[in-house]
Tab-separated table of C-alpha atoms and ligand atoms in Angstrom:
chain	number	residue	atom	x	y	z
A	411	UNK	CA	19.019	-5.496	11.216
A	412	UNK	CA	18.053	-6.295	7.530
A	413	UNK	CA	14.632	-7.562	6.802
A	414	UNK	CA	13.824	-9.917	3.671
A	415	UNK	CA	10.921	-8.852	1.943
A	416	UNK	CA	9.892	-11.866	-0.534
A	417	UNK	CA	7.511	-10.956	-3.121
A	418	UNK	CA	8.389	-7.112	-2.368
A	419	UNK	CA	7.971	-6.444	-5.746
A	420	UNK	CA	4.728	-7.612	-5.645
A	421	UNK	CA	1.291	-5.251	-5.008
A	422	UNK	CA	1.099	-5.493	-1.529
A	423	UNK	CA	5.062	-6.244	-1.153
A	424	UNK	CA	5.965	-2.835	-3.022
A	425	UNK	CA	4.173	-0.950	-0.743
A	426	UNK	CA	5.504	-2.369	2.449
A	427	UNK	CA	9.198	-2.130	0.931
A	428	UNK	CA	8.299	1.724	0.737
A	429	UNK	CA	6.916	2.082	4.063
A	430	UNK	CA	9.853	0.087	5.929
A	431	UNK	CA	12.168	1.926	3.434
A	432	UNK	CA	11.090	4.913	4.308
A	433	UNK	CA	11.328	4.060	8.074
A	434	UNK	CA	14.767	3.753	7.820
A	435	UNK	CA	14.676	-0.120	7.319
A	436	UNK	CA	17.563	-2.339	5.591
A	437	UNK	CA	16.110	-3.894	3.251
A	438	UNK	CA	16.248	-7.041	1.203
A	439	UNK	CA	13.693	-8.399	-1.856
A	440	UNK	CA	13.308	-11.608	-3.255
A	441	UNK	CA	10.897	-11.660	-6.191
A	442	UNK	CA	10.813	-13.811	-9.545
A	443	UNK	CA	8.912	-11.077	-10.781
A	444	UNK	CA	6.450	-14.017	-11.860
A	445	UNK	CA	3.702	-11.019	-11.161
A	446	UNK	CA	5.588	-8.256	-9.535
A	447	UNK	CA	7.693	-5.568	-11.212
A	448	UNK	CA	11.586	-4.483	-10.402
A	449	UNK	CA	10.698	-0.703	-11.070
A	450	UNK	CA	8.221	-0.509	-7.994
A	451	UNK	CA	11.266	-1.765	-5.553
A	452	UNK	CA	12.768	1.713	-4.513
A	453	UNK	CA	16.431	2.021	-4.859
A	454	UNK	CA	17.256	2.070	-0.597
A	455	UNK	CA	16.120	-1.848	-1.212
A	456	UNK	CA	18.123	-4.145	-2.674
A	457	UNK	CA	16.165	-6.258	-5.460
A	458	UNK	CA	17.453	-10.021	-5.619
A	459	UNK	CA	15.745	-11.714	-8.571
A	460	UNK	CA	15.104	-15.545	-7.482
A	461	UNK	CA	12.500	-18.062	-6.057
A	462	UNK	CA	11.619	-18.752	-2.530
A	463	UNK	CA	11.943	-22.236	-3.551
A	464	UNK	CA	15.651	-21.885	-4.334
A	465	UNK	CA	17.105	-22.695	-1.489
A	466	UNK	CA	20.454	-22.534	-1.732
A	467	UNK	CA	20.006	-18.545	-3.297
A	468	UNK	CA	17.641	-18.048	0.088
A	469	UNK	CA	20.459	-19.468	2.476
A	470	UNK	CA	23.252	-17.159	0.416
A	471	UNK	CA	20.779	-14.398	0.935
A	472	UNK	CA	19.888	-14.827	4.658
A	473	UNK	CA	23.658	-14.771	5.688
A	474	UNK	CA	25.141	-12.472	3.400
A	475	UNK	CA	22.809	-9.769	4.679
A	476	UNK	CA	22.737	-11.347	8.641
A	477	UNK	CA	18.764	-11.061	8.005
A	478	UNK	CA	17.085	-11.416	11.658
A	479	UNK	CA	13.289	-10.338	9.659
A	480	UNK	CA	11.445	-12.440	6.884
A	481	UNK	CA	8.146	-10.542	5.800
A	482	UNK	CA	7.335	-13.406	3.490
A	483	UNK	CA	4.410	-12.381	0.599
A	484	UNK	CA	5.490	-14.232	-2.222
A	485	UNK	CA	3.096	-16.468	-3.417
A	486	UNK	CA	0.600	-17.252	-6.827
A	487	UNK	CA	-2.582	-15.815	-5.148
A	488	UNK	CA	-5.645	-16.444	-7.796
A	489	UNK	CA	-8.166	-18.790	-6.394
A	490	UNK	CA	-9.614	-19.375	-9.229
A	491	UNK	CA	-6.361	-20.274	-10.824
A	492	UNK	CA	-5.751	-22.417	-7.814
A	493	UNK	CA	-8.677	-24.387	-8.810
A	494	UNK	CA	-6.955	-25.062	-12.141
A	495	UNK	CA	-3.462	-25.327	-11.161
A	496	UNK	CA	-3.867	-26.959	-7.267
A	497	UNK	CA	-0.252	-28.649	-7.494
A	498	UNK	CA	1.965	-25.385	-8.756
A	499	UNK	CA	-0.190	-23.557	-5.798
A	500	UNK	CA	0.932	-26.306	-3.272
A	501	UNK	CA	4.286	-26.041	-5.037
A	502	UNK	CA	4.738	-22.148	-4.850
A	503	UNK	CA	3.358	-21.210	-1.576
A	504	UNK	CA	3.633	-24.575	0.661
A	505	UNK	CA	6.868	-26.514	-0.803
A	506	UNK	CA	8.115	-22.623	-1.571
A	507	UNK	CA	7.537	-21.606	1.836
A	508	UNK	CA	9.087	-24.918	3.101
A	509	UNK	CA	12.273	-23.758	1.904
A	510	UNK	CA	12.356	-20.886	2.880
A	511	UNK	CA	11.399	-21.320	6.687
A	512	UNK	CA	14.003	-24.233	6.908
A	513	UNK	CA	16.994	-21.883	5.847
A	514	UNK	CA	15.374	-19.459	8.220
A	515	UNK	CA	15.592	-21.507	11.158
A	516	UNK	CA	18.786	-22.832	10.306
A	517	UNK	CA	20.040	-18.982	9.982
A	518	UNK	CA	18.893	-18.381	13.389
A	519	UNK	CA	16.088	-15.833	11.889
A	520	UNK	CA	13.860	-14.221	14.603
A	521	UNK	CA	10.914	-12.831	13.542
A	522	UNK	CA	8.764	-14.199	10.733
A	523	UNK	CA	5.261	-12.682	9.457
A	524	UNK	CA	3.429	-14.173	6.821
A	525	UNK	CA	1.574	-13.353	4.514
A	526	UNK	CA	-2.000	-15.710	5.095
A	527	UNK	CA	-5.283	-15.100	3.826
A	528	UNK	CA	-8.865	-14.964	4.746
A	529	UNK	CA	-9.343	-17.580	2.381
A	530	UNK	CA	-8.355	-20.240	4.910
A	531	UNK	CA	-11.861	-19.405	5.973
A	532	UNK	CA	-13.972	-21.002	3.580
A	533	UNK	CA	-17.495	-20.443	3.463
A	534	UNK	CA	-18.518	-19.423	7.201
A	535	UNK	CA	-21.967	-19.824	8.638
A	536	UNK	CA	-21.952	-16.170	10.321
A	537	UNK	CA	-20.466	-13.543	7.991
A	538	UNK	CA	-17.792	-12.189	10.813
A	539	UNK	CA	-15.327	-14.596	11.299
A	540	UNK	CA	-12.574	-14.799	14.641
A	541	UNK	CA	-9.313	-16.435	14.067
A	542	UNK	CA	-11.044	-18.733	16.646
A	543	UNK	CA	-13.138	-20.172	13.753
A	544	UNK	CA	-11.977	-23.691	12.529
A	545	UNK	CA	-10.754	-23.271	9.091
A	546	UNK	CA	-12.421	-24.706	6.297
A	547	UNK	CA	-10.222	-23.486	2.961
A	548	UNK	CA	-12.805	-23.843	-0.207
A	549	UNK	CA	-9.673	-23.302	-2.479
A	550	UNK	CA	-6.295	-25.367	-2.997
A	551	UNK	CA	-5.556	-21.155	-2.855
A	552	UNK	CA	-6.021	-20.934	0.840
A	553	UNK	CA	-5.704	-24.620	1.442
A	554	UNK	CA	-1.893	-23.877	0.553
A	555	UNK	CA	-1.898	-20.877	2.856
A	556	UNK	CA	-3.648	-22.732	5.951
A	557	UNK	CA	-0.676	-25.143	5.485
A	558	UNK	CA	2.069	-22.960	5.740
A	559	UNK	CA	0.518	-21.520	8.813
A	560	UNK	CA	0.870	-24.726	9.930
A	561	UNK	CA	4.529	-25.276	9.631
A	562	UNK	CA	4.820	-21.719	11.036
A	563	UNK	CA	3.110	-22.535	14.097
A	564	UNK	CA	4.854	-25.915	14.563
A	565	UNK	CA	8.431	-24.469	13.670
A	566	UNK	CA	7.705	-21.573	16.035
A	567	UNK	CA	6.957	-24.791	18.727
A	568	UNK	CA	10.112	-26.203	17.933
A	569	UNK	CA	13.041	-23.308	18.073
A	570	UNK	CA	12.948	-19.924	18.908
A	571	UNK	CA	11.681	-17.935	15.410
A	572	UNK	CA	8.480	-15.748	16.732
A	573	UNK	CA	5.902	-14.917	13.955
A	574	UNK	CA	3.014	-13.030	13.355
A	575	UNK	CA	0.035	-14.729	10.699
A	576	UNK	CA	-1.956	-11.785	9.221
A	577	UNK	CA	-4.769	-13.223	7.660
A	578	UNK	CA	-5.806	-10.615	4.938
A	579	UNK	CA	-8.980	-9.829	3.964
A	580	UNK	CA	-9.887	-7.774	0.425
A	581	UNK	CA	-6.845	-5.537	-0.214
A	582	UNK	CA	-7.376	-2.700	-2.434
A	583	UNK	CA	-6.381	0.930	-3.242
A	584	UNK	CA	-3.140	2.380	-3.787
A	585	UNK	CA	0.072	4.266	-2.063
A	586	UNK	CA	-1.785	7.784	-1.100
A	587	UNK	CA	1.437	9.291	-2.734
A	588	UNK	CA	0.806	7.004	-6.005
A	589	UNK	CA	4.689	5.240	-6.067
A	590	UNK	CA	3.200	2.045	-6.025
A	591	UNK	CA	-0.395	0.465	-6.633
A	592	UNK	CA	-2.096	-2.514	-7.998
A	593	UNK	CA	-0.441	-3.495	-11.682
A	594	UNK	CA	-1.271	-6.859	-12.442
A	595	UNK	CA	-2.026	-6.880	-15.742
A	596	UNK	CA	-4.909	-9.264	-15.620
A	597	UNK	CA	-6.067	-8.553	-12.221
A	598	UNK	CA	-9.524	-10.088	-11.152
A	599	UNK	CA	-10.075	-7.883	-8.144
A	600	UNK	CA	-13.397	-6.241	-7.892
A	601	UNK	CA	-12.247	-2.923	-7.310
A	602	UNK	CA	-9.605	-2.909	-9.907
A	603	UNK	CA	-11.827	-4.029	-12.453
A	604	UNK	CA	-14.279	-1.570	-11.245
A	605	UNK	CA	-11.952	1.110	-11.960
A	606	UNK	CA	-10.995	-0.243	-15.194
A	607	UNK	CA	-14.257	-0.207	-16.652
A	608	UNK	CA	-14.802	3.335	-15.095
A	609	UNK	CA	-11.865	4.771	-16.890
A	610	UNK	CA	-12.881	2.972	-20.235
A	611	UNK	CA	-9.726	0.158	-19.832
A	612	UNK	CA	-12.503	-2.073	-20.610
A	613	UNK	CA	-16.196	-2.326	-22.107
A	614	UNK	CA	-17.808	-3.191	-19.359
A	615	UNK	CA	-17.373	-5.335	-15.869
A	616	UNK	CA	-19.810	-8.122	-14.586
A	617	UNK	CA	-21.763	-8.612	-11.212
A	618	UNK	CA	-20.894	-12.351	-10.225
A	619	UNK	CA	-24.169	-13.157	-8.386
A	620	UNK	CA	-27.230	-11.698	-7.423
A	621	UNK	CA	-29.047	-14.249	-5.612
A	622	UNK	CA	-26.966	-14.363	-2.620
A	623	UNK	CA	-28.260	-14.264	0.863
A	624	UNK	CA	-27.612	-10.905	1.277
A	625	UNK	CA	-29.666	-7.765	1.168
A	626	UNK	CA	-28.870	-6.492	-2.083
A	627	UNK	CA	-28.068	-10.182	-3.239
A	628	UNK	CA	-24.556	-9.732	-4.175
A	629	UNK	CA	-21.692	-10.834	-1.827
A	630	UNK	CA	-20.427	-8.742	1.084
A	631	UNK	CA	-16.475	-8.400	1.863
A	632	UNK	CA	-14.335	-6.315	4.454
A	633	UNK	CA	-12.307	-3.898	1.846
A	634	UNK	CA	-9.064	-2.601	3.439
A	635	UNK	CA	-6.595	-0.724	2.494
A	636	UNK	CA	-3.306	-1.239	0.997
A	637	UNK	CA	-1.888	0.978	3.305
A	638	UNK	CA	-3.263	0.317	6.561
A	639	UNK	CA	-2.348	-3.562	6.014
A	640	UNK	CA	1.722	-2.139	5.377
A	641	UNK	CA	0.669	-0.411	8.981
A	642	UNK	CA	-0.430	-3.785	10.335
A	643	UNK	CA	3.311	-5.665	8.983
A	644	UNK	CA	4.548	-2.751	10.583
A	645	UNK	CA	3.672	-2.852	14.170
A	646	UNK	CA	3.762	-6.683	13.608
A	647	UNK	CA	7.529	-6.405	13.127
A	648	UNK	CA	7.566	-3.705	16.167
A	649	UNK	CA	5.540	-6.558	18.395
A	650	UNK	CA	7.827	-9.186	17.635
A	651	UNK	CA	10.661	-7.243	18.372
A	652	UNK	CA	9.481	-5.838	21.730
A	653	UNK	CA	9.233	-9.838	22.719
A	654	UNK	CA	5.645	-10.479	21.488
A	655	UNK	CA	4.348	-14.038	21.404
A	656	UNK	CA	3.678	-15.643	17.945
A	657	UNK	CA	0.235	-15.234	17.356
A	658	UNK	CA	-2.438	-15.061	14.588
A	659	UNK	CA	-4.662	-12.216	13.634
A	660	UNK	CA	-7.499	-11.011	10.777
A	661	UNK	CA	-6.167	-7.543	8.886
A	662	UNK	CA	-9.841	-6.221	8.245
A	663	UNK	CA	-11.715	-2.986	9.432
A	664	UNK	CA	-14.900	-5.441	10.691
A	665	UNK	CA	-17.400	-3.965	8.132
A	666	UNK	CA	-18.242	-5.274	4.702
A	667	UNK	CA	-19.841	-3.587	1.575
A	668	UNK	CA	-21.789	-5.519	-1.292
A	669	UNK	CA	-20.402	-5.826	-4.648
A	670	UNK	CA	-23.001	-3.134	-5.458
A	671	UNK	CA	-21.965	-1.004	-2.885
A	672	UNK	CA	-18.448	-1.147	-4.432
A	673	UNK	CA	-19.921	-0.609	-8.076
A	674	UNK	CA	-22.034	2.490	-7.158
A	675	UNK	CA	-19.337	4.123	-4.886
A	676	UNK	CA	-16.924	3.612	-8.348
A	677	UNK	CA	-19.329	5.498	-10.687
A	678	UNK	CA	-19.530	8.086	-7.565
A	679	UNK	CA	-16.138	8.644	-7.121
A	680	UNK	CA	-15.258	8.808	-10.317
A	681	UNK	CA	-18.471	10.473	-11.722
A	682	UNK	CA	-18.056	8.104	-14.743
A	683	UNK	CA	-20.426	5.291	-15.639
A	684	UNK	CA	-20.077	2.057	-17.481
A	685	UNK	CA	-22.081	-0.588	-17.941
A	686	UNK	CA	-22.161	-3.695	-15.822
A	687	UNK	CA	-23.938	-6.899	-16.732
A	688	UNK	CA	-25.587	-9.054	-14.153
A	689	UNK	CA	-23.525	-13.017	-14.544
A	690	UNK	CA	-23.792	-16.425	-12.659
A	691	UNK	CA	-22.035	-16.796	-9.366
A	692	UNK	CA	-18.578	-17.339	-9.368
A	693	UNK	CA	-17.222	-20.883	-8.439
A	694	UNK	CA	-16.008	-20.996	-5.054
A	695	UNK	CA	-17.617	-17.392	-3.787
A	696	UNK	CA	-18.592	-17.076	0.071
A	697	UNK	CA	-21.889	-15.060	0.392
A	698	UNK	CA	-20.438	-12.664	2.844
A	699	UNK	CA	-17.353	-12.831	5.200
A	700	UNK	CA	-15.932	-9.794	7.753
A	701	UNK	CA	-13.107	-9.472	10.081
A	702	UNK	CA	-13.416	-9.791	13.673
A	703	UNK	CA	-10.571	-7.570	14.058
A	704	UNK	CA	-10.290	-7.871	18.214
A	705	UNK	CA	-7.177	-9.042	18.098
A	706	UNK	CA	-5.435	-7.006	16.079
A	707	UNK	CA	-6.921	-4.108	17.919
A	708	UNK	CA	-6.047	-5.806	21.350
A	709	UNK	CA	-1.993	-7.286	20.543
A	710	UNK	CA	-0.654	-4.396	18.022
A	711	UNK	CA	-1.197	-0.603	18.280
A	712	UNK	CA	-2.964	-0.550	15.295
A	713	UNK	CA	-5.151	1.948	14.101
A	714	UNK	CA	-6.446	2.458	10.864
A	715	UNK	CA	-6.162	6.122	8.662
A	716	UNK	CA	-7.971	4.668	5.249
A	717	UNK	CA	-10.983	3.089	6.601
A	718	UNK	CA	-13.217	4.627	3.906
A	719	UNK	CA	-15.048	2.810	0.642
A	720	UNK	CA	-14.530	6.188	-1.253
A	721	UNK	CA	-10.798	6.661	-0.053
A	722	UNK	CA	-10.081	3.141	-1.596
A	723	UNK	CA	-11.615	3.765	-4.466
A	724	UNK	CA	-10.139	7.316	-5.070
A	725	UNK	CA	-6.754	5.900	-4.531
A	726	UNK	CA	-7.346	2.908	-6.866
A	727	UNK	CA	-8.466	5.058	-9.458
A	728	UNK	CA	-5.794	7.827	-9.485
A	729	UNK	CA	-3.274	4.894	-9.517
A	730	UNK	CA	-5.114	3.364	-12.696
A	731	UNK	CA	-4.880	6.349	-13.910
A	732	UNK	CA	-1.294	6.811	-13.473
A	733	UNK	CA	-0.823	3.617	-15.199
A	734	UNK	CA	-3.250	4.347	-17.924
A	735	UNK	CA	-0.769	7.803	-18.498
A	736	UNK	CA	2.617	5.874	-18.109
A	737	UNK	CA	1.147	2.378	-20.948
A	738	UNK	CA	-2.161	2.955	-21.878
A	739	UNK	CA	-2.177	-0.660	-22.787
A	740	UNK	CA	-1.163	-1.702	-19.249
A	741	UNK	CA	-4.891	-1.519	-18.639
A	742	UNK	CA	-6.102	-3.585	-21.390
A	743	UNK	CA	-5.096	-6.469	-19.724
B	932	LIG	N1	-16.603	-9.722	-8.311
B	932	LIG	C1	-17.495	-9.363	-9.289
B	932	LIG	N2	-16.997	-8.964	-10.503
B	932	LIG	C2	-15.668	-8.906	-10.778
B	932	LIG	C3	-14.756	-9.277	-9.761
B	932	LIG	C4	-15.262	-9.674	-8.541
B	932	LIG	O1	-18.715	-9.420	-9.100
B	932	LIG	O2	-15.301	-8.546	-11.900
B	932	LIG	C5	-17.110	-10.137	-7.005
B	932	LIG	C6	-16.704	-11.537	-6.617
B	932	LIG	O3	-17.591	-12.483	-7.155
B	932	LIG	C7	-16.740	-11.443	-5.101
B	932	LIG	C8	-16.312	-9.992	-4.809
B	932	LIG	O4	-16.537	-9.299	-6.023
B	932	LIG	O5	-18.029	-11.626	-4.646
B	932	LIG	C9	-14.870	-9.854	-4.435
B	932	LIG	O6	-14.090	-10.551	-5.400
B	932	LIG	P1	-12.518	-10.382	-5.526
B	932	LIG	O7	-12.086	-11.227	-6.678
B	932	LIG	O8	-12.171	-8.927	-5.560
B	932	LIG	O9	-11.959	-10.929	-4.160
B	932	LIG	P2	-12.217	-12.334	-3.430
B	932	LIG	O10	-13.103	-12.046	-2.257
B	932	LIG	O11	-12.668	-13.388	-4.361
B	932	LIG	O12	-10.748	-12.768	-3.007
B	932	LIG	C10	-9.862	-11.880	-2.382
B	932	LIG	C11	-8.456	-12.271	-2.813
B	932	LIG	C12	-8.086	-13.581	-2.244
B	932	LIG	C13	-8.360	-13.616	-0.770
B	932	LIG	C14	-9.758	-13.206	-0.459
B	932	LIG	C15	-9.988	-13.126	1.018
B	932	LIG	O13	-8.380	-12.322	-4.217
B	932	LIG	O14	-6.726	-13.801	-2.481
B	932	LIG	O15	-10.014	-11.937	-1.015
B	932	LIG	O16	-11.313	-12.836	1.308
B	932	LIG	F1	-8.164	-14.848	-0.295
């Protein structure tokens, strides 16, 4: 059975088009390549460049290759840009994702896991949040996510697609084996940045925040892995197709490190220091948020291999460094 893999070009995509790839998989990838790049799409995958929001491309798609999976990632995923832009994020991810769920119900696709975010979260009260917790987006970002949940949940109601919602928390590091990682140009992740400075990509990086109810005053988030979140779409897909009832889950570890935590273990790792300069808070920055990651533990077989600060970090930085090798201005961005 083929699965569709939309942004699979993408950071996160890439590496779950490797992993299913390599598991013997057919696969399919839409991407507009708006962020992603072709090269990181491994030849076993076929690379279709197009929008979600073209339908009549996504219904060509779905029955030319008799898809019965969607993985569906593709999506503008800044929040501060989302701030900016709130109608092209409604238009991408919610009217994008509207299109592509109604060809996949009318192509009698069965299993559906998407791509949400812990953004849908908001600012919590309590730093670990359950899927339990009424969602309270702070973003048009996750607003646009919490929506296409929605249809999810209400399509699922209505025929017989199952899905799986993984709600991801901070993704970061790299493919262990370095044939994918984070490339976005411009990227805004801490970590990424982090590295960048470390490796001299830039002058220096900024601490958004240090009078934040936390103990070191600088915001606390759950940091997992790029590669245990491809293991979490993984036995997702496996769930579904063993009969598994569509159902919603956090992809954390449950632990959270402070943005100086994340700094120091950088300049550890990497034995390189750089100078960071203490800045306002960000707009739209929760103090602290953490998985509860019960379910996932209880519904899929999931265990983690990467749950490790310095194992992140390593990974991110051997990838940067990779890039650094391949365009040294790739990291300028
Ligand atoms: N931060 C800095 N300096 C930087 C970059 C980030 O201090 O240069 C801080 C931020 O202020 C924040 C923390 O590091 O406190 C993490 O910031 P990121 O930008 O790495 O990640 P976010 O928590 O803002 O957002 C990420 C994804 C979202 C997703 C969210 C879920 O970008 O898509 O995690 O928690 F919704």
């Amino acid at each position: 059975m083929t699965i569709l893999v939309t942004g699979g070009a993408g950071y996160i995509g890439s590496h779950i088009v490797n992993e299913l790839v390599d598991r013997g998989e057919s696969v399919v990838v839409l991407d507009n390549l708006s962020t992603g790049f072709g090269d990181t799409v491994p030849a076993m995958a076929q690379l279709v460049v197009g929008d979600i929001g073209d339908g009549a491309l996504v219904e060509k798609l779905l029955s030319e290759h008799r898809v019965q999976a969607i993985v569906h990632l593709a999506a503008s995923s800044v929040v501060p840009d989302s701030v900016a832009n709130p109608l092209g994020y409604y238009s991408n991810n919610t009217a994008g994702s509207l299109v592509l769920l109604k060809a996949a119900v009318q192509a009698g696709v069965k299993y559906f896991v998407f791509s949400s975010t812990a953004a849908v979260y908001g600012n919590p009260q309590t730093p670990l949040v359950g899927e339990d917790l009424i969602p309270r987006p702070m973003s048009p970002y996750g607003a646009s996510k919490l929506m296409t949940e929605r249809m999810l949940q209400d399509a699922g109601l209505a025929c017989s697609l199952k899905y799986v919602v993984l709600r991801y928390f901070n993704v970061a590091g790299a493919d262990p084996k370095l044939r994918t990682g984070q490339s976005t140009r411009a990227a805004t992740h801490l970590i990424k940045v982090a590295v960048q400075a470390a490796l001299g990509a830039r002058d220096s990086m900024a601490i958004f925040g240090t009078d934040y109810p936390t103990p070191d005053g600088t915001c606390i988030r759950d940091y997992i892995h790029v590669s245990d979140l491809v293991s979490a779409h993984v036995e997702a897909l496996g769930y579904l197709r063993k009969g598994g009832a569509s159902t919603l889950m956090n992809c954390g570890y449950g632990h959270g490190y402070s943005v100086r935590d994340v700094v120091d273990t950088v300049k550890r790792v990497s034995g390189l220091d750089f100078e960071v300069k203490m800045q306002p808070r960000r707009a739209g920055d929760p103090a602290a948020i953490v998985a509860d990651v019960r379910n996932i533990r209880r519904i899929l077989s999931w265990t983690p291999a990467h749950d490790d600060l310095e194992t992140i970090v390593r990974h991110a930085l051997s990838w940067e460094q990779k890039l650094l090798a391949r365009t040294p201005r790739a990291l300028s961005g």
